[in-house]
Amino acid sequence: MTPPSPEPAPTAPAPSLTEVESHGVDRIPDAERSATPFDLFRLAFGGANTFSTCVLGAFPILFGLSFWQGLAATVLGVVVGALILCPMAVFGPVNGTNNAVSSSAHLGVHGRVVGSFLSLLTAVAFFSISVWSSGDALVGGAHRLFGLPRGDLTYAVAYALFAGLVLAVCVYGFRFMLFVNKIAVTSATLLFVVGVFAFAGDFDASYAGVFTDSADAATQSLFWPSFIGAALIVLSNPVSFGAFLGDWSRYIPAATPRRRVIGAAFLSQLATLLPFVFGLGTASIIAAKAPDYVDPAAPDFVGGLLAISPGWFFLPVCLLALIGGMSTGTTSLYGTGLDFSSVFPRLSRVQATVLVGVVSIGFIFVGRFALDLVQSISTFATMIITCTTPWMVVMMLGFYTRRGWYDPDALQVFNRRQRGGRYWFAHGWNWRGMTAWWVSALLGVLFTNIPGQFVGPLGDLANGVDIGLPLSLAVAAVLYLALLRFFPEPRAVYGPQGARLARTVDVPVPPITGPGKDTDEGPLSEPSATLRA
């Protein structure tokens, strides 16, 4: 007689939207994991299906490319970025926590602060982009519709109100953010489709840019640096989600097939071609009809878009700015507040979210009123992906060499202010992963070449082409695997199936000691569940 199948673990009822989320970066209990890969798709796509992505989509035109050249750079950036990003989605379901905490397994209990620092930079940058672009569009649309004055005070009030609204959603937490994104994905997509009809009559795919046959030799020599620079700006958008995917996927049950989780993350980024191409196409119209708005010295994509828009599209522009900006802002800010509550244990998730939000708002005002906005965005975005991508490489190769096996209790040692465990390595630092990260990130920065904005000390060695990112990718992969081979890690970090592509050494694992959760099971807990292949 076949024994009856075990009953699935009961699932707790989902909390209400207005109930403030209680979880920090502690492991989400299995009974509370009710999210699906489609929810992950909605959050990742909703966070990029916005007006700020349109602004990034305009950069190929600002860099002087033609429409078709810009489209090629955009597709290249989105596809490569999506391929780099999508494996980062699996850490959340496996470990039930965010990606910075999961990085403890590869960078060490203390080394996980690298992920927290990178997520902070990313959050500040993309939260700022969302507030800038949405605030500019709201003020510009209100000016055209109702005659609202467009002074610095008006923009400052719009930025402050919009940033405060985003911050409020992040304080309520994951469920409220998911609700906002459910609305944003559908409504923003419909508004972009309406926008296609609004600008279809003015669009001309033959827009030639500055790199024409008649251009002088000096201009022609800038084509590849401009093309690669534009592709990197686009690529920064999907890569920017690398530190955040675990914030959302941690609510997905651990038994969910990993191909579905990875596929949801990949497709979410391919779908962003909609706002990217919308920004590219409208920027080419602006360059042809109102070229003053795409002057490299003082570009104003939002102003140019309003200048070429038919009157009936002003209200949709305002709605798109409001809805899309909420989506981008919340997905950027939520995860960093979540992570900082573990880096600074005296702060709750809500307190950490408010603190990071206030700092970000300060950066928004400085960047908008005291710095060159476009240069700030492009330089900051390029630096972020140059430093974040090698960290992601270490994480993904670490997942592969560990066969997806992790000890969830040992991952929480830092958050509980404890010591020891499988991932203690050398006083809380795994110098193998740390070395692979900082060496490759440093080389990437040294070889970065953003014409007219930032050129690293070695940036001219490739005839002006920015090879910083591909170099940092390759160095991170080769160096990390070499270090794992020549300087083996403890056997205990690899779990029952052993290592893949790496050697191990039998050394004792220090017991987990100190404040936090006490365990009666000894220093080593049971292995976490892994996703089904």
Short mmCIF file of C-alpha atoms in Angstrom, two decimals:
data_model
loop_
_atom_site.label_atom_id
_atom_site.label_comp_id
_atom_site.label_asym_id
_atom_site.label_seq_id
_atom_site.Cartn_x
_atom_site.Cartn_y
_atom_site.Cartn_z
CA MET A 1 0.00 0.00 0.00
CA THR A 2 1.40 3.38 -0.98
CA PRO A 3 1.82 5.66 2.02
CA PRO A 4 -0.07 8.94 1.81
CA SER A 5 1.84 11.97 0.56
CA PRO A 6 2.87 14.43 3.25
CA GLU A 7 0.65 17.44 3.59
CA PRO A 8 2.20 20.70 2.33
CA ALA A 9 3.21 23.20 4.96
CA PRO A 10 0.32 25.51 5.80
CA THR A 11 0.55 28.98 4.36
CA ALA A 12 -0.18 31.88 6.65
CA PRO A 13 -2.79 34.37 5.43
CA ALA A 14 -1.23 37.32 3.62
CA PRO A 15 -1.07 40.49 5.73
CA SER A 16 -3.14 43.49 4.69
CA LEU A 17 -1.68 46.16 2.42
CA THR A 18 -1.66 48.75 5.20
CA GLU A 19 0.09 46.50 7.71
CA VAL A 20 3.71 47.60 8.08
CA GLU A 21 6.06 44.75 7.12
CA SER A 22 7.72 43.24 10.17
CA HIS A 23 10.49 41.23 8.47
CA GLY A 24 13.97 42.61 8.02
CA VAL A 25 16.65 40.48 6.38
CA ASP A 26 15.86 37.51 8.59
CA ARG A 27 14.93 34.34 6.71
CA ILE A 28 11.31 34.44 5.52
CA PRO A 29 9.46 31.44 7.03
CA ASP A 30 8.23 28.90 4.49
CA ALA A 31 4.61 29.45 5.57
CA GLU A 32 4.80 33.14 4.61
CA ARG A 33 6.23 32.64 1.12
CA SER A 34 3.25 33.19 -1.15
CA ALA A 35 4.86 35.16 -4.01
CA THR A 36 5.24 33.69 -7.51
CA PRO A 37 7.74 34.14 -10.36
CA PHE A 38 5.11 36.32 -12.04
CA ASP A 39 5.17 38.62 -9.00
CA LEU A 40 8.93 38.85 -9.47
CA PHE A 41 8.37 39.69 -13.15
CA ARG A 42 5.92 42.44 -12.22
CA LEU A 43 8.25 43.99 -9.66
CA ALA A 44 11.35 43.89 -11.86
CA PHE A 45 9.52 45.04 -15.00
CA GLY A 46 7.40 47.57 -13.11
CA GLY A 47 10.50 49.06 -11.57
CA ALA A 48 11.87 49.79 -15.06
CA ASN A 49 8.69 50.35 -17.08
CA THR A 50 8.86 54.02 -16.24
CA PHE A 51 9.67 57.50 -17.36
CA SER A 52 13.18 57.31 -15.93
CA THR A 53 13.94 54.39 -18.27
CA CYS A 54 12.81 56.60 -21.16
CA VAL A 55 15.40 59.14 -20.03
CA LEU A 56 18.10 56.44 -20.16
CA GLY A 57 16.75 55.38 -23.55
CA ALA A 58 17.41 58.89 -24.88
CA PHE A 59 21.15 58.70 -24.16
CA PRO A 60 22.12 57.06 -27.50
CA ILE A 61 20.68 60.12 -29.27
CA LEU A 62 22.40 62.45 -26.80
CA PHE A 63 25.64 60.63 -27.63
CA GLY A 64 25.13 61.42 -31.33
CA LEU A 65 23.98 58.03 -32.65
CA SER A 66 21.38 57.58 -35.37
CA PHE A 67 18.07 55.91 -34.53
CA TRP A 68 19.17 52.52 -35.88
CA GLN A 69 22.59 52.75 -34.25
CA GLY A 70 20.89 53.70 -31.00
CA LEU A 71 18.46 50.80 -31.35
CA ALA A 72 21.35 48.37 -31.80
CA ALA A 73 23.11 49.76 -28.72
CA THR A 74 19.85 49.57 -26.74
CA VAL A 75 19.08 45.96 -27.66
CA LEU A 76 22.69 44.96 -26.96
CA GLY A 77 22.63 46.64 -23.55
CA VAL A 78 19.26 45.17 -22.52
CA VAL A 79 20.02 41.58 -23.63
CA VAL A 80 23.53 41.45 -22.15
CA GLY A 81 22.32 43.10 -18.97
CA ALA A 82 19.41 40.66 -18.65
CA LEU A 83 21.74 37.69 -19.10
CA ILE A 84 24.06 39.01 -16.39
CA LEU A 85 21.17 39.77 -14.06
CA CYS A 86 18.80 36.80 -14.24
CA PRO A 87 20.85 34.21 -12.25
CA MET A 88 20.82 36.60 -9.28
CA ALA A 89 17.12 35.81 -8.77
CA VAL A 90 17.73 32.32 -7.35
CA PHE A 91 19.38 33.39 -4.08
CA GLY A 92 16.13 34.73 -2.60
CA PRO A 93 14.09 31.51 -2.83
CA VAL A 94 17.05 29.35 -1.73
CA ASN A 95 17.97 31.38 1.34
CA GLY A 96 14.81 33.34 2.11
CA THR A 97 16.79 36.56 2.49
CA ASN A 98 18.25 39.31 0.34
CA ASN A 99 21.29 39.02 -1.91
CA ALA A 100 23.63 41.03 0.30
CA VAL A 101 23.06 38.59 3.17
CA SER A 102 23.46 35.63 0.80
CA SER A 103 26.83 37.03 -0.27
CA SER A 104 28.13 36.16 3.22
CA ALA A 105 28.70 32.66 1.86
CA HIS A 106 31.23 33.93 -0.69
CA LEU A 107 32.65 37.16 0.78
CA GLY A 108 32.45 36.24 4.45
CA VAL A 109 30.24 37.25 7.35
CA HIS A 110 31.73 40.76 7.35
CA GLY A 111 32.42 40.88 3.61
CA ARG A 112 28.70 40.97 2.92
CA VAL A 113 28.81 44.74 3.63
CA VAL A 114 30.17 45.10 0.07
CA GLY A 115 26.75 44.12 -1.26
CA SER A 116 25.06 46.53 1.16
CA PHE A 117 27.31 49.39 0.00
CA LEU A 118 26.69 48.64 -3.69
CA SER A 119 22.93 48.43 -3.16
CA LEU A 120 23.04 51.80 -1.38
CA LEU A 121 24.81 53.48 -4.32
CA THR A 122 22.42 51.89 -6.79
CA ALA A 123 19.36 52.87 -4.79
CA VAL A 124 20.47 56.49 -4.45
CA ALA A 125 21.24 56.74 -8.18
CA PHE A 126 18.03 55.21 -9.53
CA PHE A 127 15.76 56.67 -6.86
CA SER A 128 17.20 60.05 -7.84
CA ILE A 129 16.66 59.41 -11.55
CA SER A 130 13.02 58.48 -10.91
CA VAL A 131 12.36 61.58 -8.81
CA TRP A 132 14.17 63.90 -11.24
CA SER A 133 12.46 62.61 -14.36
CA SER A 134 9.00 62.26 -12.82
CA GLY A 135 9.19 65.63 -11.06
CA ASP A 136 10.31 67.38 -14.25
CA ALA A 137 7.50 65.77 -16.25
CA LEU A 138 4.85 66.63 -13.65
CA VAL A 139 5.95 70.26 -13.43
CA GLY A 140 6.30 70.57 -17.20
CA GLY A 141 2.90 68.99 -17.85
CA ALA A 142 1.24 71.16 -15.19
CA HIS A 143 2.88 74.23 -16.75
CA ARG A 144 1.43 73.40 -20.17
CA LEU A 145 -2.00 72.44 -18.80
CA PHE A 146 -2.55 74.95 -16.00
CA GLY A 147 0.17 77.59 -16.40
CA LEU A 148 2.09 76.50 -13.29
CA PRO A 149 5.35 78.50 -13.10
CA ARG A 150 8.53 76.48 -13.79
CA GLY A 151 10.95 77.91 -11.25
CA ASP A 152 13.42 76.22 -8.93
CA LEU A 153 10.92 76.44 -6.06
CA THR A 154 8.27 74.60 -8.06
CA TYR A 155 10.68 71.83 -8.97
CA ALA A 156 11.92 71.57 -5.38
CA VAL A 157 8.37 71.19 -4.04
CA ALA A 158 7.56 68.58 -6.70
CA TYR A 159 10.70 66.57 -5.89
CA ALA A 160 10.04 66.69 -2.14
CA LEU A 161 6.38 65.66 -2.43
CA PHE A 162 7.10 62.85 -4.88
CA ALA A 163 10.05 61.52 -2.86
CA GLY A 164 7.92 61.59 0.30
CA LEU A 165 5.19 59.60 -1.40
CA VAL A 166 7.68 56.95 -2.53
CA LEU A 167 9.16 56.80 0.94
CA ALA A 168 5.74 56.19 2.48
CA VAL A 169 5.15 53.16 0.24
CA CYS A 170 8.55 51.72 1.14
CA VAL A 171 7.80 52.09 4.86
CA TYR A 172 4.68 49.94 4.51
CA GLY A 173 6.80 47.26 2.84
CA PHE A 174 6.70 44.43 0.34
CA ARG A 175 2.93 43.86 0.03
CA PHE A 176 2.13 47.51 -0.56
CA MET A 177 5.00 47.79 -3.04
CA LEU A 178 3.70 44.73 -4.90
CA PHE A 179 0.23 46.31 -5.03
CA VAL A 180 1.66 49.54 -6.49
CA ASN A 181 3.58 47.60 -9.13
CA LYS A 182 0.52 45.55 -10.13
CA ILE A 183 -1.18 48.81 -11.05
CA ALA A 184 1.95 50.39 -12.53
CA VAL A 185 2.82 47.57 -14.95
CA THR A 186 -0.56 47.62 -16.68
CA SER A 187 -1.24 51.35 -16.62
CA ALA A 188 2.28 52.43 -17.65
CA THR A 189 2.28 49.92 -20.52
CA LEU A 190 -1.05 51.27 -21.78
CA LEU A 191 0.23 54.85 -21.54
CA PHE A 192 3.35 53.95 -23.53
CA VAL A 193 1.16 52.38 -26.21
CA VAL A 194 -0.93 55.56 -26.30
CA GLY A 195 2.33 57.48 -26.65
CA VAL A 196 3.28 55.44 -29.72
CA PHE A 197 0.14 56.73 -31.43
CA ALA A 198 0.78 60.27 -30.18
CA PHE A 199 4.21 60.47 -31.85
CA ALA A 200 3.79 58.08 -34.77
CA GLY A 201 3.17 60.89 -37.25
CA ASP A 202 6.41 62.70 -36.37
CA PHE A 203 8.68 59.67 -36.10
CA ASP A 204 11.31 59.19 -38.79
CA ALA A 205 13.52 56.11 -38.49
CA SER A 206 16.03 57.68 -40.87
CA TYR A 207 17.31 60.14 -38.25
CA ALA A 208 21.06 60.07 -38.99
CA GLY A 209 22.77 61.42 -35.85
CA VAL A 210 26.20 63.01 -36.13
CA PHE A 211 28.22 60.02 -37.35
CA THR A 212 27.37 60.43 -41.02
CA ASP A 213 29.56 59.92 -44.08
CA SER A 214 30.12 63.67 -44.22
CA ALA A 215 31.37 63.89 -40.63
CA ASP A 216 35.02 64.82 -40.14
CA ALA A 217 37.63 62.31 -39.01
CA ALA A 218 37.62 63.57 -35.40
CA THR A 219 33.87 62.99 -35.15
CA GLN A 220 34.07 59.58 -36.82
CA SER A 221 36.71 58.45 -34.34
CA LEU A 222 34.20 58.93 -31.52
CA PHE A 223 31.63 56.50 -32.94
CA TRP A 224 32.68 53.33 -31.11
CA PRO A 225 33.30 55.08 -27.79
CA SER A 226 29.84 56.64 -28.11
CA PHE A 227 28.16 53.39 -29.18
CA ILE A 228 29.70 51.38 -26.34
CA GLY A 229 29.06 54.18 -23.86
CA ALA A 230 25.38 54.26 -24.86
CA ALA A 231 25.12 50.47 -24.56
CA LEU A 232 26.68 50.62 -21.08
CA ILE A 233 24.18 53.26 -19.95
CA VAL A 234 21.35 50.96 -21.07
CA LEU A 235 23.05 47.91 -19.54
CA SER A 236 23.26 49.71 -16.20
CA ASN A 237 19.49 49.50 -15.86
CA PRO A 238 19.12 45.68 -15.68
CA VAL A 239 22.40 45.26 -13.78
CA SER A 240 21.16 47.77 -11.20
CA PHE A 241 18.59 45.18 -10.06
CA GLY A 242 21.32 42.64 -9.17
CA ALA A 243 21.56 43.66 -5.55
CA PHE A 244 17.76 43.90 -5.20
CA LEU A 245 16.33 40.75 -6.80
CA GLY A 246 16.65 38.80 -3.56
CA ASP A 247 14.56 41.44 -1.75
CA TRP A 248 11.55 40.36 -3.82
CA SER A 249 12.31 36.73 -4.70
CA ARG A 250 12.79 35.80 -1.01
CA TYR A 251 8.99 35.57 -0.75
CA ILE A 252 8.93 32.87 -3.47
CA PRO A 253 8.76 29.28 -2.07
CA ALA A 254 12.11 27.47 -2.06
CA ALA A 255 10.70 24.54 -4.06
CA THR A 256 9.88 26.72 -7.07
CA PRO A 257 11.78 25.48 -10.17
CA ARG A 258 14.80 27.71 -10.66
CA ARG A 259 14.26 27.95 -14.43
CA ARG A 260 10.96 29.76 -13.74
CA VAL A 261 12.60 32.21 -11.35
CA ILE A 262 15.50 32.91 -13.73
CA GLY A 263 13.14 33.14 -16.70
CA ALA A 264 10.93 35.68 -14.91
CA ALA A 265 13.94 37.90 -14.20
CA PHE A 266 15.22 37.63 -17.80
CA LEU A 267 11.85 38.34 -19.43
CA SER A 268 11.23 41.28 -17.11
CA GLN A 269 14.26 43.01 -18.59
CA LEU A 270 13.47 42.14 -22.20
CA ALA A 271 10.08 43.77 -21.62
CA THR A 272 11.84 47.03 -20.76
CA LEU A 273 12.61 47.47 -24.45
CA LEU A 274 9.18 49.16 -24.51
CA PRO A 275 10.18 52.22 -22.44
CA PHE A 276 13.75 52.18 -23.79
CA VAL A 277 12.64 52.31 -27.43
CA PHE A 278 9.96 54.88 -26.56
CA GLY A 279 12.69 57.11 -25.11
CA LEU A 280 14.97 56.46 -28.10
CA GLY A 281 12.26 57.18 -30.66
CA THR A 282 10.98 60.36 -28.99
CA ALA A 283 14.55 61.60 -28.50
CA SER A 284 15.16 61.24 -32.24
CA ILE A 285 12.02 63.32 -32.87
CA ILE A 286 13.20 65.95 -30.40
CA ALA A 287 16.63 66.04 -32.10
CA ALA A 288 14.98 66.68 -35.46
CA LYS A 289 12.22 69.12 -34.40
CA ALA A 290 13.58 70.81 -31.26
CA PRO A 291 17.36 70.24 -31.29
CA ASP A 292 18.03 72.76 -28.51
CA TYR A 293 16.63 70.22 -26.04
CA VAL A 294 19.28 67.63 -26.92
CA ASP A 295 22.22 70.02 -26.88
CA PRO A 296 25.01 68.05 -25.11
CA ALA A 297 25.85 71.17 -23.13
CA ALA A 298 22.36 71.39 -21.59
CA PRO A 299 20.11 68.45 -22.57
CA ASP A 300 16.48 68.43 -21.41
CA PHE A 301 14.68 65.29 -22.58
CA VAL A 302 11.55 65.94 -20.51
CA GLY A 303 11.23 69.50 -21.75
CA GLY A 304 11.79 68.36 -25.31
CA LEU A 305 9.16 65.64 -24.99
CA LEU A 306 6.58 68.15 -23.78
CA ALA A 307 7.58 70.55 -26.54
CA ILE A 308 6.81 68.01 -29.30
CA SER A 309 3.78 66.41 -27.61
CA PRO A 310 0.26 67.05 -28.88
CA GLY A 311 -1.85 68.90 -26.30
CA TRP A 312 -4.02 65.90 -25.52
CA PHE A 313 -0.95 63.88 -24.44
CA PHE A 314 0.11 66.26 -21.63
CA LEU A 315 -2.15 64.55 -19.08
CA PRO A 316 -0.93 61.02 -20.02
CA VAL A 317 2.66 62.28 -19.64
CA CYS A 318 1.86 63.46 -16.11
CA LEU A 319 0.17 60.14 -15.26
CA LEU A 320 3.09 58.20 -16.71
CA ALA A 321 5.55 60.23 -14.67
CA LEU A 322 3.56 59.72 -11.47
CA ILE A 323 2.84 56.00 -11.86
CA GLY A 324 6.18 54.99 -13.32
CA GLY A 325 8.19 57.09 -10.90
CA MET A 326 6.41 55.48 -7.96
CA SER A 327 7.33 52.05 -9.30
CA THR A 328 11.02 52.81 -9.87
CA GLY A 329 11.41 54.75 -6.66
CA THR A 330 9.88 52.07 -4.44
CA THR A 331 11.82 49.16 -5.94
CA SER A 332 15.07 51.13 -5.57
CA LEU A 333 14.58 52.39 -2.04
CA TYR A 334 12.86 49.42 -0.37
CA GLY A 335 15.75 46.97 -0.56
CA THR A 336 18.38 49.38 0.71
CA GLY A 337 16.34 50.32 3.76
CA LEU A 338 15.83 46.61 4.36
CA ASP A 339 19.55 45.88 4.20
CA PHE A 340 20.72 48.85 6.24
CA SER A 341 18.58 47.70 9.14
CA SER A 342 20.93 44.71 9.39
CA VAL A 343 24.15 46.68 8.93
CA PHE A 344 23.07 49.03 11.74
CA PRO A 345 21.13 46.78 14.14
CA ARG A 346 19.92 49.68 16.27
CA LEU A 347 17.75 50.74 13.34
CA SER A 348 14.52 48.94 12.51
CA ARG A 349 13.61 48.36 8.85
CA VAL A 350 11.33 51.39 8.96
CA GLN A 351 13.95 53.64 10.58
CA ALA A 352 16.65 52.52 8.14
CA THR A 353 14.30 53.11 5.19
CA VAL A 354 13.54 56.65 6.39
CA LEU A 355 17.25 57.38 6.94
CA VAL A 356 18.29 56.18 3.47
CA GLY A 357 15.35 58.04 1.95
CA VAL A 358 16.34 61.34 3.58
CA VAL A 359 19.96 60.94 2.42
CA SER A 360 18.76 60.15 -1.11
CA ILE A 361 16.50 63.20 -1.15
CA GLY A 362 19.51 65.33 -0.19
CA PHE A 363 21.46 63.86 -3.11
CA ILE A 364 18.52 64.60 -5.41
CA PHE A 365 18.60 68.30 -4.59
CA VAL A 366 22.40 68.56 -4.86
CA GLY A 367 22.47 66.67 -8.15
CA ARG A 368 19.62 68.68 -9.65
CA PHE A 369 20.53 72.20 -8.57
CA ALA A 370 24.31 72.10 -7.99
CA LEU A 371 25.74 69.59 -10.51
CA ASP A 372 25.56 68.71 -14.21
CA LEU A 373 22.56 66.38 -14.09
CA VAL A 374 23.15 64.33 -17.27
CA GLN A 375 26.87 63.95 -16.55
CA SER A 376 26.08 62.93 -12.98
CA ILE A 377 23.63 60.23 -14.15
CA SER A 378 25.81 58.72 -16.87
CA THR A 379 29.03 58.75 -14.84
CA PHE A 380 27.41 57.41 -11.68
CA ALA A 381 25.54 54.68 -13.57
CA THR A 382 28.70 53.51 -15.33
CA MET A 383 30.69 53.42 -12.09
CA ILE A 384 27.93 51.42 -10.40
CA ILE A 385 27.81 48.67 -13.02
CA THR A 386 31.61 48.53 -13.20
CA CYS A 387 31.76 47.80 -9.46
CA THR A 388 28.56 45.76 -9.12
CA THR A 389 29.01 43.36 -12.03
CA PRO A 390 32.16 41.62 -10.68
CA TRP A 391 30.37 41.21 -7.33
CA MET A 392 27.54 39.48 -9.21
CA VAL A 393 30.08 37.25 -11.02
CA VAL A 394 31.52 36.11 -7.69
CA MET A 395 28.00 35.40 -6.40
CA MET A 396 26.94 33.40 -9.47
CA LEU A 397 30.15 31.37 -9.72
CA GLY A 398 29.95 30.78 -5.98
CA PHE A 399 26.41 29.45 -6.38
CA TYR A 400 27.59 27.10 -9.12
CA THR A 401 30.62 25.80 -7.21
CA ARG A 402 28.46 25.28 -4.09
CA ARG A 403 25.79 23.45 -6.18
CA GLY A 404 23.21 25.87 -4.80
CA TRP A 405 23.72 24.69 -1.20
CA TYR A 406 23.72 27.17 1.69
CA ASP A 407 23.40 27.14 5.47
CA PRO A 408 20.68 29.74 6.21
CA ASP A 409 21.52 29.92 9.91
CA ALA A 410 25.19 30.74 9.25
CA LEU A 411 24.13 33.44 6.78
CA GLN A 412 22.43 35.35 9.60
CA VAL A 413 25.51 35.51 11.87
CA PHE A 414 26.30 39.15 10.99
CA ASN A 415 22.69 40.28 11.47
CA ARG A 416 22.59 38.76 14.97
CA ARG A 417 25.99 40.22 15.88
CA GLN A 418 27.43 36.75 16.37
CA ARG A 419 30.74 35.14 15.46
CA GLY A 420 31.74 31.86 13.83
CA GLY A 421 29.85 29.44 11.62
CA ARG A 422 30.56 28.02 8.18
CA TYR A 423 31.09 31.44 6.60
CA TRP A 424 33.42 32.96 9.20
CA PHE A 425 36.57 32.17 7.12
CA ALA A 426 39.30 34.59 8.33
CA HIS A 427 37.76 36.79 11.04
CA GLY A 428 34.59 37.17 8.99
CA TRP A 429 36.27 37.86 5.64
CA ASN A 430 36.66 35.44 2.71
CA TRP A 431 39.67 36.98 1.04
CA ARG A 432 39.19 34.85 -2.10
CA GLY A 433 35.87 36.42 -3.04
CA MET A 434 36.90 39.83 -1.74
CA THR A 435 40.12 39.83 -3.78
CA ALA A 436 38.36 38.74 -6.97
CA TRP A 437 35.83 41.54 -6.47
CA TRP A 438 38.08 44.49 -5.64
CA VAL A 439 40.81 43.67 -8.16
CA SER A 440 38.34 43.32 -11.05
CA ALA A 441 36.32 46.39 -9.98
CA LEU A 442 39.50 48.48 -9.72
CA LEU A 443 40.67 47.37 -13.18
CA GLY A 444 37.23 48.18 -14.56
CA VAL A 445 37.38 51.72 -13.20
CA LEU A 446 40.96 52.22 -14.43
CA PHE A 447 39.97 51.25 -17.98
CA THR A 448 36.66 53.17 -18.03
CA ASN A 449 36.34 55.74 -20.82
CA ILE A 450 33.23 57.94 -20.95
CA PRO A 451 34.07 60.64 -23.51
CA GLY A 452 33.91 64.12 -22.05
CA GLN A 453 32.93 62.89 -18.57
CA PHE A 454 35.24 60.34 -16.95
CA VAL A 455 38.35 58.68 -18.35
CA GLY A 456 40.30 56.32 -16.09
CA PRO A 457 44.12 56.44 -15.97
CA LEU A 458 44.25 53.52 -18.45
CA GLY A 459 41.09 54.45 -20.33
CA ASP A 460 42.88 55.48 -23.55
CA LEU A 461 44.78 52.21 -24.03
CA ALA A 462 41.97 50.76 -26.20
CA ASN A 463 41.81 53.70 -28.65
CA GLY A 464 39.12 55.47 -26.64
CA VAL A 465 36.81 52.42 -26.37
CA ASP A 466 35.46 51.71 -22.89
CA ILE A 467 36.57 48.15 -22.10
CA GLY A 468 36.21 48.52 -18.33
CA LEU A 469 33.12 46.34 -17.96
CA PRO A 470 34.10 43.38 -20.15
CA LEU A 471 37.57 43.42 -18.57
CA SER A 472 36.18 43.40 -15.03
CA LEU A 473 33.80 40.54 -15.96
CA ALA A 474 36.58 38.38 -17.36
CA VAL A 475 39.05 39.13 -14.56
CA ALA A 476 36.47 38.43 -11.85
CA ALA A 477 35.57 35.03 -13.32
CA VAL A 478 39.14 33.85 -13.97
CA LEU A 479 40.61 35.19 -10.75
CA TYR A 480 37.85 33.86 -8.48
CA LEU A 481 37.98 30.34 -9.93
CA ALA A 482 41.78 30.37 -9.75
CA LEU A 483 41.73 31.41 -6.11
CA LEU A 484 39.21 28.68 -5.27
CA ARG A 485 41.47 26.16 -7.00
CA PHE A 486 44.81 27.17 -5.50
CA PHE A 487 43.55 28.24 -2.08
CA PRO A 488 40.75 25.79 -1.26
CA GLU A 489 37.89 26.73 1.02
CA PRO A 490 36.71 24.62 4.02
CA ARG A 491 34.88 21.45 3.04
CA ALA A 492 31.98 22.41 5.33
CA VAL A 493 30.83 25.34 3.17
CA TYR A 494 30.02 23.04 0.24
CA GLY A 495 27.43 20.78 1.77
CA PRO A 496 26.80 17.05 1.25
CA GLN A 497 27.46 16.88 -2.52
CA GLY A 498 30.87 18.52 -2.33
CA ALA A 499 32.44 21.16 -4.55
CA ARG A 500 32.26 21.76 -8.27
CA LEU A 501 35.26 23.31 -10.12
CA ALA A 502 36.98 23.90 -6.77
CA ARG A 503 39.14 22.10 -4.24
CA THR A 504 38.36 21.83 -0.54
CA VAL A 505 40.27 21.32 2.68
CA ASP A 506 39.10 19.73 5.92
CA VAL A 507 39.39 22.31 8.66
CA PRO A 508 37.26 22.78 11.79
CA VAL A 509 34.41 25.26 11.62
CA PRO A 510 34.22 27.66 14.58
CA PRO A 511 30.98 27.43 16.55
CA ILE A 512 28.44 30.24 16.33
CA THR A 513 28.71 32.29 19.51
CA GLY A 514 27.53 35.64 20.77
CA PRO A 515 24.17 37.42 21.07
CA GLY A 516 21.16 36.69 18.88
CA LYS A 517 19.28 33.48 18.39
CA ASP A 518 20.51 30.61 20.51
CA THR A 519 20.67 27.19 18.92
CA ASP A 520 20.56 23.88 20.75
CA GLU A 521 21.58 21.98 17.66
CA GLY A 522 25.25 22.92 17.78
CA PRO A 523 27.14 25.33 15.55
CA LEU A 524 25.97 23.88 12.24
CA SER A 525 22.33 23.92 11.20
CA GLU A 526 20.55 21.77 8.69
CA PRO A 527 21.17 22.65 5.02
CA SER A 528 18.69 24.88 3.31
CA ALA A 529 16.27 23.58 0.76
CA THR A 530 17.40 24.08 -2.81
CA LEU A 531 15.29 24.83 -5.84
CA ARG A 532 14.25 21.95 -8.04
CA ALA A 533 16.07 21.88 -11.37
#
